[in-house]
Short mmCIF file of C-alpha atoms and ligand atoms in Angstrom, two decimals:
data_model
loop_
_atom_site.label_atom_id
_atom_site.label_comp_id
_atom_site.label_asym_id
_atom_site.label_seq_id
_atom_site.Cartn_x
_atom_site.Cartn_y
_atom_site.Cartn_z
CA MET A 7 -93.59 202.34 -63.79
CA THR A 8 -91.10 205.03 -62.82
CA LYS A 9 -92.01 204.56 -59.16
CA GLN A 10 -88.81 204.15 -57.15
CA ASN A 11 -88.86 201.34 -54.66
CA LYS A 12 -86.88 200.82 -51.47
CA GLY A 13 -84.26 198.61 -53.00
CA SER A 14 -83.52 201.06 -55.79
CA GLU A 15 -80.17 202.32 -54.57
CA LYS A 16 -78.76 198.93 -55.59
CA LEU A 17 -77.86 198.22 -59.22
CA TRP A 18 -80.04 195.13 -58.90
CA GLY A 19 -82.64 196.85 -56.73
CA GLY A 20 -85.57 196.85 -59.16
CA ARG A 21 -87.15 193.66 -57.88
CA PHE A 22 -86.84 194.54 -54.22
CA GLU A 23 -89.42 196.26 -52.08
CA GLU A 24 -87.32 196.45 -48.95
CA ALA A 25 -83.88 197.91 -48.43
CA THR A 26 -81.19 195.33 -47.70
CA ALA A 27 -80.53 194.72 -44.00
CA SER A 28 -77.22 196.21 -43.00
CA SER A 29 -76.18 192.90 -41.42
CA VAL A 30 -76.71 191.31 -44.83
CA GLU A 31 -74.67 194.02 -46.54
CA GLU A 32 -71.90 193.38 -44.10
CA PHE A 33 -72.08 189.62 -44.48
CA THR A 34 -72.18 189.57 -48.28
CA ALA A 35 -69.68 192.30 -49.09
CA SER A 36 -66.39 191.37 -50.70
CA ILE A 37 -65.18 194.86 -51.60
CA HIS A 38 -62.68 194.94 -48.70
CA TYR A 39 -60.65 192.28 -50.48
CA ASP A 40 -61.74 192.18 -54.12
CA SER A 41 -60.87 195.87 -54.57
CA ARG A 42 -57.41 194.61 -55.45
CA LEU A 43 -58.89 193.43 -58.77
CA TYR A 44 -59.82 196.99 -59.87
CA LYS A 45 -57.23 197.20 -62.65
CA TYR A 46 -58.41 193.97 -64.24
CA ASP A 47 -62.07 194.85 -63.84
CA ILE A 48 -61.48 198.14 -65.63
CA ALA A 49 -59.38 196.59 -68.40
CA GLY A 50 -62.09 193.96 -68.94
CA SER A 51 -64.81 196.60 -69.04
CA LYS A 52 -62.92 198.72 -71.56
CA ALA A 53 -62.41 195.75 -73.88
CA HIS A 54 -66.03 194.71 -73.47
CA ALA A 55 -67.26 198.25 -74.24
CA ALA A 56 -65.09 198.49 -77.35
CA MET A 57 -66.63 195.27 -78.65
CA LEU A 58 -70.16 196.45 -77.81
CA ALA A 59 -69.47 199.58 -79.89
CA GLU A 60 -68.19 197.54 -82.82
CA GLN A 61 -71.36 195.49 -82.64
CA GLY A 62 -73.53 198.61 -82.65
CA ILE A 63 -74.76 198.09 -79.08
CA LEU A 64 -73.03 201.33 -78.00
CA ASN A 65 -72.46 204.39 -80.19
CA ASN A 66 -69.03 205.98 -80.47
CA GLU A 67 -69.82 208.79 -78.09
CA GLU A 68 -71.06 206.38 -75.46
CA LEU A 69 -67.93 204.33 -75.91
CA SER A 70 -65.60 207.28 -75.48
CA ASP A 71 -67.52 208.43 -72.40
CA ILE A 72 -67.24 204.96 -70.91
CA ILE A 73 -63.51 204.72 -71.63
CA ALA A 74 -62.83 208.18 -70.23
CA GLY A 75 -65.03 207.52 -67.19
CA LEU A 76 -63.29 204.22 -66.45
CA SER A 77 -59.87 205.83 -66.84
CA SER A 78 -60.71 208.55 -64.38
CA ILE A 79 -62.08 206.00 -61.90
CA GLU A 80 -58.83 204.07 -62.23
CA LYS A 81 -56.85 207.24 -61.46
CA GLU A 82 -59.03 207.95 -58.43
CA ILE A 83 -58.49 204.43 -57.12
CA GLU A 84 -54.75 204.70 -57.65
CA SER A 85 -54.51 208.08 -55.94
CA GLY A 86 -56.60 206.82 -53.01
CA THR A 87 -59.47 209.27 -53.53
CA PHE A 88 -62.03 206.70 -54.69
CA GLU A 89 -64.57 205.85 -52.06
CA PHE A 90 -65.32 202.13 -51.96
CA LYS A 91 -68.80 201.46 -50.61
CA ARG A 92 -69.66 198.32 -48.71
CA GLU A 93 -73.32 198.57 -49.71
CA LEU A 94 -72.22 198.17 -53.32
CA GLU A 95 -70.89 194.73 -52.40
CA ASP A 96 -68.01 194.15 -54.72
CA ILE A 97 -65.50 195.70 -57.08
CA HIS A 98 -67.76 195.30 -60.12
CA MET A 99 -70.67 197.25 -58.70
CA ASN A 100 -68.50 199.87 -57.04
CA ILE A 101 -66.93 200.70 -60.37
CA GLU A 102 -70.12 200.44 -62.39
CA LYS A 103 -72.07 202.67 -60.01
CA ALA A 104 -69.27 205.25 -60.01
CA LEU A 105 -69.31 205.17 -63.81
CA VAL A 106 -73.07 205.74 -63.99
CA ASP A 107 -72.77 208.59 -61.49
CA LYS A 108 -70.01 210.11 -63.59
CA ILE A 109 -71.27 209.76 -67.16
CA GLY A 110 -74.96 208.97 -66.82
CA PRO A 111 -76.97 206.62 -69.07
CA ALA A 112 -74.04 205.49 -71.23
CA GLY A 113 -72.52 203.97 -68.10
CA ALA A 114 -75.68 202.00 -67.53
CA LYS A 115 -75.28 200.35 -70.95
CA LEU A 116 -71.89 198.84 -70.12
CA HIS A 117 -73.31 195.76 -68.45
CA SER A 118 -75.11 194.63 -71.64
CA ALA A 119 -74.32 191.03 -72.56
CA ARG A 120 -72.37 190.54 -69.37
CA SER A 121 -72.96 189.24 -65.87
CA ARG A 122 -70.90 189.59 -62.75
CA ASN A 123 -70.49 185.84 -63.01
CA ASP A 124 -68.35 185.93 -66.14
CA GLN A 125 -66.91 189.29 -65.07
CA ILE A 126 -65.42 187.93 -61.84
CA ALA A 127 -64.07 184.86 -63.63
CA LEU A 128 -62.42 187.21 -66.12
CA ASP A 129 -60.96 189.48 -63.43
CA LEU A 130 -59.53 186.56 -61.52
CA LYS A 131 -57.98 185.09 -64.66
CA LEU A 132 -56.39 188.40 -65.63
CA TYR A 133 -55.06 188.81 -62.10
CA LEU A 134 -53.64 185.29 -61.97
CA ARG A 135 -52.12 185.62 -65.43
CA ASP A 136 -50.09 188.57 -64.12
CA GLN A 137 -49.19 186.54 -61.05
CA CYS A 138 -47.89 183.74 -63.28
CA ASP A 139 -45.46 186.18 -64.85
CA ARG A 140 -44.54 187.77 -61.53
CA PHE A 141 -43.94 184.40 -59.85
CA THR A 142 -41.75 183.26 -62.73
CA GLU A 143 -39.48 186.24 -62.08
CA LEU A 144 -39.52 185.72 -58.33
CA ILE A 145 -38.54 182.08 -58.77
CA ASP A 146 -35.77 183.14 -61.15
CA ASP A 147 -34.33 185.32 -58.38
CA THR A 148 -34.42 182.52 -55.81
CA GLN A 149 -32.82 180.17 -58.31
CA ARG A 150 -30.10 182.73 -59.01
CA SER A 151 -29.27 182.78 -55.30
CA CYS A 152 -29.01 178.96 -55.25
CA VAL A 153 -26.82 178.94 -58.35
CA THR A 154 -24.60 181.75 -57.04
CA LEU A 155 -23.88 179.66 -53.96
CA ALA A 156 -23.32 176.59 -56.13
CA ARG A 157 -20.74 178.51 -58.16
CA GLN A 158 -19.10 180.07 -55.12
CA TYR A 159 -18.62 176.78 -53.25
CA LEU A 160 -17.81 174.59 -56.24
CA GLY A 161 -15.49 171.78 -55.08
CA ASN A 162 -16.42 171.97 -51.39
CA ILE A 163 -17.60 168.75 -49.81
CA MET A 164 -20.31 168.05 -47.26
CA PRO A 165 -22.09 164.96 -46.00
CA GLY A 166 -25.17 164.00 -47.98
CA TYR A 167 -27.89 162.57 -45.74
CA THR A 168 -30.59 159.94 -45.94
CA HIS A 169 -32.82 159.44 -42.89
CA MET A 170 -30.88 162.44 -41.50
CA GLN A 171 -27.87 160.09 -41.10
CA ARG A 172 -24.60 160.75 -42.88
CA ALA A 173 -24.84 158.72 -46.05
CA GLN A 174 -22.37 159.69 -48.79
CA PRO A 175 -20.18 162.72 -49.37
CA VAL A 176 -21.53 165.23 -51.89
CA LEU A 177 -20.63 168.66 -53.17
CA ILE A 178 -22.32 171.63 -51.48
CA SER A 179 -23.03 172.85 -55.01
CA HIS A 180 -24.85 169.62 -55.82
CA HIS A 181 -27.04 170.13 -52.78
CA MET A 182 -27.89 173.71 -53.78
CA LEU A 183 -28.63 172.68 -57.34
CA ALA A 184 -31.19 170.18 -56.06
CA TYR A 185 -33.24 173.22 -55.04
CA PHE A 186 -32.62 174.83 -58.41
CA GLU A 187 -34.30 171.78 -59.98
CA MET A 188 -37.31 171.92 -57.67
CA PHE A 189 -37.85 175.58 -58.51
CA GLN A 190 -37.42 174.77 -62.19
CA ARG A 191 -40.36 172.38 -61.96
CA ASP A 192 -42.34 175.09 -60.17
CA LYS A 193 -41.80 177.40 -63.13
CA GLU A 194 -42.87 174.70 -65.56
CA ARG A 195 -46.00 174.08 -63.52
CA ILE A 196 -46.81 177.78 -63.61
CA ALA A 197 -46.26 177.96 -67.37
CA ASP A 198 -48.62 175.03 -67.82
CA CYS A 199 -51.23 176.49 -65.50
CA ARG A 200 -51.00 179.80 -67.39
CA LYS A 201 -52.23 178.08 -70.55
CA ARG A 202 -55.57 177.29 -68.93
CA ILE A 203 -55.77 180.65 -67.19
CA ASN A 204 -55.32 182.39 -70.52
CA ILE A 205 -58.69 181.40 -72.01
CA SER A 206 -61.35 184.08 -71.74
CA PRO A 207 -64.63 183.31 -69.95
CA LEU A 208 -66.17 186.68 -70.83
CA GLY A 209 -69.37 186.42 -72.86
CA SER A 210 -70.54 183.35 -70.97
CA ALA A 211 -72.77 185.94 -69.27
CA ALA A 212 -74.72 184.63 -66.26
CA LEU A 213 -74.51 180.96 -67.30
CA ALA A 214 -76.09 180.37 -70.69
CA GLY A 215 -74.42 182.86 -73.01
CA THR A 216 -76.29 185.83 -74.46
CA GLY A 217 -78.74 186.57 -77.24
CA LEU A 218 -77.07 189.92 -77.94
CA PRO A 219 -74.78 189.90 -80.99
CA ILE A 220 -71.42 189.90 -79.19
CA LYS A 221 -67.99 188.82 -80.41
CA ARG A 222 -66.24 187.02 -77.61
CA GLU A 223 -63.10 186.44 -79.67
CA THR A 224 -62.58 190.18 -80.22
CA VAL A 225 -62.64 190.90 -76.49
CA ALA A 226 -60.43 187.92 -75.76
CA ASP A 227 -57.94 189.04 -78.39
CA SER A 228 -57.72 192.57 -77.15
CA LEU A 229 -57.08 191.32 -73.60
CA GLY A 230 -54.28 189.06 -74.79
CA PHE A 231 -56.09 185.75 -74.27
CA ASP A 232 -55.26 182.74 -76.41
CA GLY A 233 -58.93 181.92 -77.00
CA VAL A 234 -62.40 181.71 -75.46
CA THR A 235 -63.90 179.02 -73.24
CA ALA A 236 -66.10 176.47 -74.97
CA ASN A 237 -69.01 176.09 -72.56
CA SER A 238 -70.74 178.98 -70.82
CA MET A 239 -72.01 176.84 -67.96
CA ASP A 240 -68.57 175.45 -67.27
CA SER A 241 -66.88 178.83 -67.38
CA SER A 242 -69.24 180.75 -65.12
CA GLY A 243 -68.59 178.28 -62.30
CA ASP A 244 -65.07 177.13 -63.09
CA ARG A 245 -62.31 177.77 -60.58
CA ASP A 246 -59.98 174.90 -61.60
CA PHE A 247 -57.50 177.51 -62.76
CA ALA A 248 -57.44 179.14 -59.31
CA ILE A 249 -56.92 175.78 -57.63
CA GLU A 250 -54.12 175.02 -60.06
CA PHE A 251 -52.41 178.31 -59.35
CA VAL A 252 -52.71 177.91 -55.59
CA ASN A 253 -51.34 174.39 -56.03
CA CYS A 254 -48.32 175.98 -57.71
CA CYS A 255 -48.00 178.29 -54.69
CA ALA A 256 -48.27 175.34 -52.32
CA MET A 257 -45.53 173.45 -54.15
CA ILE A 258 -43.29 176.52 -54.11
CA GLN A 259 -43.92 176.98 -50.41
CA LEU A 260 -43.24 173.31 -49.80
CA HIS A 261 -39.88 173.61 -51.55
CA LEU A 262 -39.08 176.78 -49.62
CA SER A 263 -40.07 175.01 -46.44
CA ARG A 264 -37.67 172.14 -47.11
CA ILE A 265 -34.75 174.46 -47.70
CA SER A 266 -35.81 176.39 -44.59
CA GLU A 267 -35.78 173.25 -42.51
CA GLU A 268 -32.21 172.61 -43.61
CA LEU A 269 -31.17 176.17 -42.85
CA VAL A 270 -32.64 175.88 -39.37
CA LEU A 271 -30.70 172.67 -38.78
CA TRP A 272 -27.53 173.91 -40.41
CA SER A 273 -27.45 177.12 -38.40
CA SER A 274 -27.80 175.22 -35.10
CA GLN A 275 -24.70 174.84 -32.95
CA GLU A 276 -24.92 171.09 -33.44
CA PHE A 277 -24.37 171.45 -37.19
CA SER A 278 -22.81 174.92 -37.54
CA PHE A 279 -22.74 174.47 -41.31
CA VAL A 280 -23.98 177.96 -42.16
CA ASN A 281 -23.77 181.41 -40.83
CA ILE A 282 -26.81 183.54 -41.61
CA ALA A 283 -26.02 187.27 -41.56
CA ASP A 284 -27.10 189.09 -38.39
CA LYS A 285 -29.47 191.29 -40.33
CA PHE A 286 -31.42 188.18 -41.32
CA CYS A 287 -31.77 186.81 -37.82
CA THR A 288 -33.52 187.97 -34.67
CA GLY A 289 -32.75 187.75 -30.98
CA SER A 290 -34.50 186.46 -27.91
CA SER A 291 -36.13 188.82 -25.42
CA ILE A 292 -34.82 186.77 -22.52
CA MET A 293 -31.73 184.84 -23.65
CA PRO A 294 -29.06 187.36 -24.59
CA GLN A 295 -26.87 184.84 -26.43
CA LYS A 296 -29.52 183.79 -28.94
CA LYS A 297 -29.40 184.42 -32.69
CA ASN A 298 -32.47 182.77 -34.11
CA PRO A 299 -33.20 181.73 -37.71
CA ASP A 300 -36.69 183.24 -37.66
CA ILE A 301 -36.89 183.83 -41.41
CA PRO A 302 -36.60 180.18 -42.41
CA GLU A 303 -38.79 179.20 -39.47
CA LEU A 304 -41.52 181.56 -40.62
CA ILE A 305 -41.28 180.38 -44.21
CA ARG A 306 -41.57 176.80 -42.96
CA GLY A 307 -44.52 177.81 -40.79
CA LYS A 308 -46.26 179.68 -43.58
CA SER A 309 -46.35 176.53 -45.67
CA GLY A 310 -49.26 175.44 -43.48
CA ARG A 311 -51.10 178.54 -44.54
CA VAL A 312 -50.59 178.09 -48.26
CA ILE A 313 -51.44 174.39 -48.19
CA GLY A 314 -54.48 175.41 -46.09
CA SER A 315 -55.57 177.81 -48.83
CA LEU A 316 -55.37 175.00 -51.34
CA MET A 317 -57.51 172.80 -49.09
CA SER A 318 -60.01 175.66 -48.67
CA LEU A 319 -60.45 175.89 -52.42
CA PHE A 320 -60.84 172.15 -52.90
CA THR A 321 -63.43 172.03 -50.14
CA LEU A 322 -65.18 175.12 -51.48
CA MET A 323 -65.60 173.55 -54.92
CA LYS A 324 -66.30 169.93 -54.20
CA GLY A 325 -70.04 170.12 -53.64
CA LEU A 326 -71.00 172.95 -55.98
CA PRO A 327 -73.69 172.33 -58.55
CA LEU A 328 -73.35 174.14 -61.86
CA THR A 329 -73.03 177.06 -62.44
CA TYR A 330 -72.25 180.22 -60.45
CA ASN A 331 -73.01 179.99 -56.75
CA ARG A 332 -72.26 182.73 -54.28
CA ASP A 333 -69.94 180.33 -52.48
CA LEU A 334 -67.46 181.21 -55.22
CA GLN A 335 -66.91 184.59 -53.66
CA GLU A 336 -65.02 182.68 -50.96
CA ASP A 337 -62.31 181.80 -53.48
CA LYS A 338 -60.65 185.23 -53.38
CA GLU A 339 -59.19 185.32 -49.88
CA PRO A 340 -57.37 181.97 -50.09
CA VAL A 341 -56.09 182.89 -53.56
CA PHE A 342 -54.83 186.29 -52.43
CA ASP A 343 -53.33 184.91 -49.24
CA ALA A 344 -51.51 182.15 -51.12
CA VAL A 345 -50.20 184.69 -53.64
CA ASP A 346 -49.03 187.10 -50.93
CA THR A 347 -47.48 184.45 -48.73
CA ALA A 348 -45.64 182.51 -51.42
CA SER A 349 -44.37 185.62 -53.20
CA ALA A 350 -43.09 187.22 -49.99
CA SER A 351 -41.44 183.94 -48.99
CA LEU A 352 -39.73 183.58 -52.36
CA ALA A 353 -38.43 187.14 -52.24
CA ILE A 354 -37.01 186.88 -48.73
CA MET A 355 -35.48 183.47 -49.40
CA ALA A 356 -33.64 184.89 -52.42
CA GLU A 357 -32.25 187.64 -50.20
CA LEU A 358 -31.41 185.37 -47.28
CA LEU A 359 -29.42 182.96 -49.47
CA GLY A 360 -27.43 185.94 -50.66
CA ASN A 361 -26.58 186.76 -47.03
CA MET A 362 -25.31 183.41 -45.91
CA GLN A 363 -21.95 181.65 -45.81
CA PHE A 364 -21.15 177.99 -45.54
CA ASP A 365 -18.52 176.90 -43.02
CA THR A 366 -16.72 174.71 -45.53
CA GLU A 367 -14.17 173.39 -43.05
CA ARG A 368 -16.81 172.28 -40.63
CA MET A 369 -18.80 170.62 -43.43
CA ARG A 370 -15.74 168.85 -44.77
CA GLU A 371 -14.91 167.69 -41.22
CA ALA A 372 -18.37 166.19 -40.89
CA THR A 373 -17.57 163.83 -43.74
CA GLN A 374 -14.58 162.42 -41.85
CA THR A 375 -16.64 160.26 -39.50
CA GLY A 376 -19.61 157.99 -40.01
CA PHE A 377 -18.13 155.57 -42.58
CA ILE A 378 -19.40 157.85 -45.29
CA THR A 379 -17.39 156.07 -48.02
CA ALA A 380 -18.71 152.59 -47.16
CA THR A 381 -20.71 152.42 -50.41
CA ASP A 382 -17.56 153.29 -52.33
CA LEU A 383 -15.79 150.33 -50.77
CA ALA A 384 -18.69 148.08 -51.78
CA ASP A 385 -18.56 149.50 -55.35
CA TYR A 386 -14.79 148.86 -55.36
CA LEU A 387 -15.43 145.21 -54.53
CA VAL A 388 -18.05 145.03 -57.29
CA LEU A 389 -15.41 146.19 -59.76
CA LYS A 390 -13.26 143.30 -58.45
CA ASP A 391 -16.11 140.99 -59.45
CA VAL A 392 -17.64 140.49 -55.99
CA PRO A 393 -21.45 140.32 -56.28
CA PHE A 394 -22.92 143.52 -54.79
CA ARG A 395 -24.91 141.70 -52.07
CA ASP A 396 -21.72 139.94 -50.88
CA ALA A 397 -19.81 143.23 -51.08
CA HIS A 398 -22.49 144.89 -48.95
CA GLY A 399 -22.02 142.20 -46.27
CA ILE A 400 -18.22 142.44 -46.38
CA VAL A 401 -18.27 146.21 -45.90
CA GLY A 402 -20.85 145.86 -43.14
CA ARG A 403 -18.40 143.60 -41.29
CA ALA A 404 -15.60 146.08 -41.92
CA VAL A 405 -17.73 148.81 -40.32
CA VAL A 406 -18.37 146.63 -37.26
CA TYR A 407 -14.61 145.99 -37.04
CA CYS A 408 -13.91 149.74 -37.22
CA LEU A 409 -16.52 150.40 -34.53
CA SER A 410 -14.73 147.97 -32.22
CA LYS A 411 -11.41 149.67 -32.99
CA GLU A 412 -12.96 153.16 -32.84
CA CYS A 413 -11.52 154.10 -36.21
CA GLU A 414 -12.70 154.95 -39.72
CA LEU A 415 -12.44 152.74 -42.82
CA GLU A 416 -9.54 154.67 -44.26
CA ASP A 417 -7.58 154.15 -41.01
CA LEU A 418 -7.50 150.37 -41.55
CA LYS A 419 -4.22 148.88 -42.70
CA LEU A 420 -4.13 147.03 -46.00
CA GLU A 421 -3.58 143.71 -44.18
CA GLU A 422 -6.65 144.32 -42.02
CA LEU A 423 -8.73 145.10 -45.11
CA GLN A 424 -7.36 142.02 -46.87
CA GLN A 425 -8.47 139.88 -43.95
CA ILE A 426 -11.97 141.12 -44.58
CA SER A 427 -11.66 140.49 -48.33
CA PRO A 428 -8.57 139.15 -50.09
CA VAL A 429 -9.40 140.98 -53.37
CA ILE A 430 -8.61 144.34 -51.76
CA GLU A 431 -5.41 146.01 -52.96
CA GLU A 432 -3.44 149.20 -52.30
CA ASP A 433 -5.64 151.24 -54.71
CA VAL A 434 -8.54 150.87 -52.24
CA TYR A 435 -7.39 154.03 -50.46
CA ASP A 436 -8.36 156.12 -53.53
CA VAL A 437 -12.00 155.22 -53.00
CA LEU A 438 -11.90 155.49 -49.23
CA SER A 439 -11.13 159.20 -49.34
CA VAL A 440 -14.12 161.55 -49.56
CA GLU A 441 -12.66 163.36 -52.58
CA GLY A 442 -12.18 160.04 -54.34
CA SER A 443 -15.75 159.12 -53.52
CA VAL A 444 -17.25 162.39 -54.77
CA ASN A 445 -15.17 162.47 -57.92
CA SER A 446 -16.09 158.93 -58.86
CA ARG A 447 -19.81 159.74 -59.03
CA VAL A 448 -19.91 160.93 -62.60
CA SER A 449 -23.11 159.15 -63.57
CA THR A 450 -25.56 161.58 -65.19
CA GLY A 451 -27.04 163.69 -62.41
CA GLY A 452 -24.37 162.57 -59.93
CA THR A 453 -22.25 164.63 -57.56
CA GLY A 454 -18.90 164.17 -59.39
CA ILE A 455 -17.26 167.57 -59.85
CA SER A 456 -17.28 167.34 -63.63
CA ARG A 457 -21.04 166.71 -63.64
CA VAL A 458 -21.74 169.44 -61.14
CA GLU A 459 -19.61 171.96 -62.98
CA GLU A 460 -21.62 171.19 -66.10
CA ALA A 461 -24.88 171.59 -64.16
CA VAL A 462 -23.84 174.93 -62.65
CA ARG A 463 -22.97 176.26 -66.08
CA LYS A 464 -26.24 175.04 -67.57
CA ALA A 465 -28.23 176.65 -64.75
CA GLU A 466 -26.32 179.93 -65.10
CA ASN A 467 -27.03 179.85 -68.79
CA GLN A 468 -30.75 179.25 -68.28
CA LEU A 469 -30.95 182.13 -65.83
CA GLY A 470 -29.01 184.49 -68.07
CA MET A 471 -26.17 184.75 -65.54
CA LEU A 472 -23.31 184.22 -68.00
N1 LIG B 523 -68.57 189.24 -55.87
C1 LIG B 523 -68.92 188.00 -56.50
C2 LIG B 523 -67.77 187.00 -56.42
O1 LIG B 523 -66.74 187.35 -55.99
C3 LIG B 523 -69.24 188.19 -57.94
C4 LIG B 523 -70.64 188.59 -58.09
C5 LIG B 523 -71.55 187.56 -58.54
N2 LIG B 523 -72.68 187.71 -57.71
C6 LIG B 523 -73.89 187.37 -58.06
N3 LIG B 523 -74.83 187.64 -57.24
N4 LIG B 523 -74.18 186.80 -59.19
O2 LIG B 523 -67.92 185.87 -56.80
#
């Protein structure tokens, strides 16, 4: 029975009479990307071993050998001296094999009551839990940059757009705080997703649980989980939590992409609303005059990548029967790529916004044309008891009249306005000015300065900036 067979260099080699083909080793290996989970794999193994010792499956000496062995492996990995082996497939077997080599038979007991199926689910959850906390901080930084600009430019006016046409004047600060709100929802989404990440799958074993006398709750507790999953078959093949997290990344990237699109437009000569610092732009190899907004363009471009990762995961999962299937190994790369891309984009956006100035004069000027206070004139008529639909028509005719005279609404004389509607009086000019328009919009959530000032303060407070 002690006869060694050809497959025996593998931890699972007992059943095999032939060595694995090297093409198969190459095709199945995940160590070149899942090595980044080492810290979580080791933490999970330590907690698992401690529980096994409490349950009498390991003795105290075995436990301390395992803990010491795992700690020294962790140090080797961190110092770059650990040799990852492709033929050991993944992070779990690389670490376990190194442990057995280091401490002997005690190391071989570690995998009792555990499978790589629940182990990888655990590692990924621990990793993503950390990412939830890291992303929350990264979003905070980007929000701080938005709020800093909102504070700095409080009172400055710009055109607000619908359909990319000048629509109504708004405060620059109001515009920046719109992004603050989007990022706020991103943080809420992450906090919600974290709740489902923070339930331990360990102890589900391969798929059906284990007959060994384990205590799942103890391990979960010591790893900081809020509880344990309820169904072993569900948890060995569940990746909903990964999809949810990548969805959070996709939403973040989408928001970053929208702000990027605006920065690209605003930094064009046609708009010239913002000046992005030289150190955040790049030049052209052929056109000497160019200063290109490559950072926002790349962020916008990378949104395709993150949304693509989300689609990969959906497609990966949609046809999988219960429980673990090797397909699941394909979850890691999209998850890691989404994490890397969205976190790098958040960080650089926070920095870029801190290196940018608005051209407030130019933005104010852009509100002077385009009949941007037409809605205010209609609202004025409503206050004079004209039904809104009639008011809309009256102002429409006033705009046509201005177009024929090549002037703006506020250039019209009172008599001209009165010909359009007799209810118009001298006070109409208060609403025809852009300041008057902005300041009148004090409905909750509106762009009136008093509302925006309140919103800036609230945001600063939430971000601990006061
Ligand atoms: N490396 C695998 C993954 O990432 C985990 C191992 C499970 N493999 C197995 N043959 N049961 O999903």
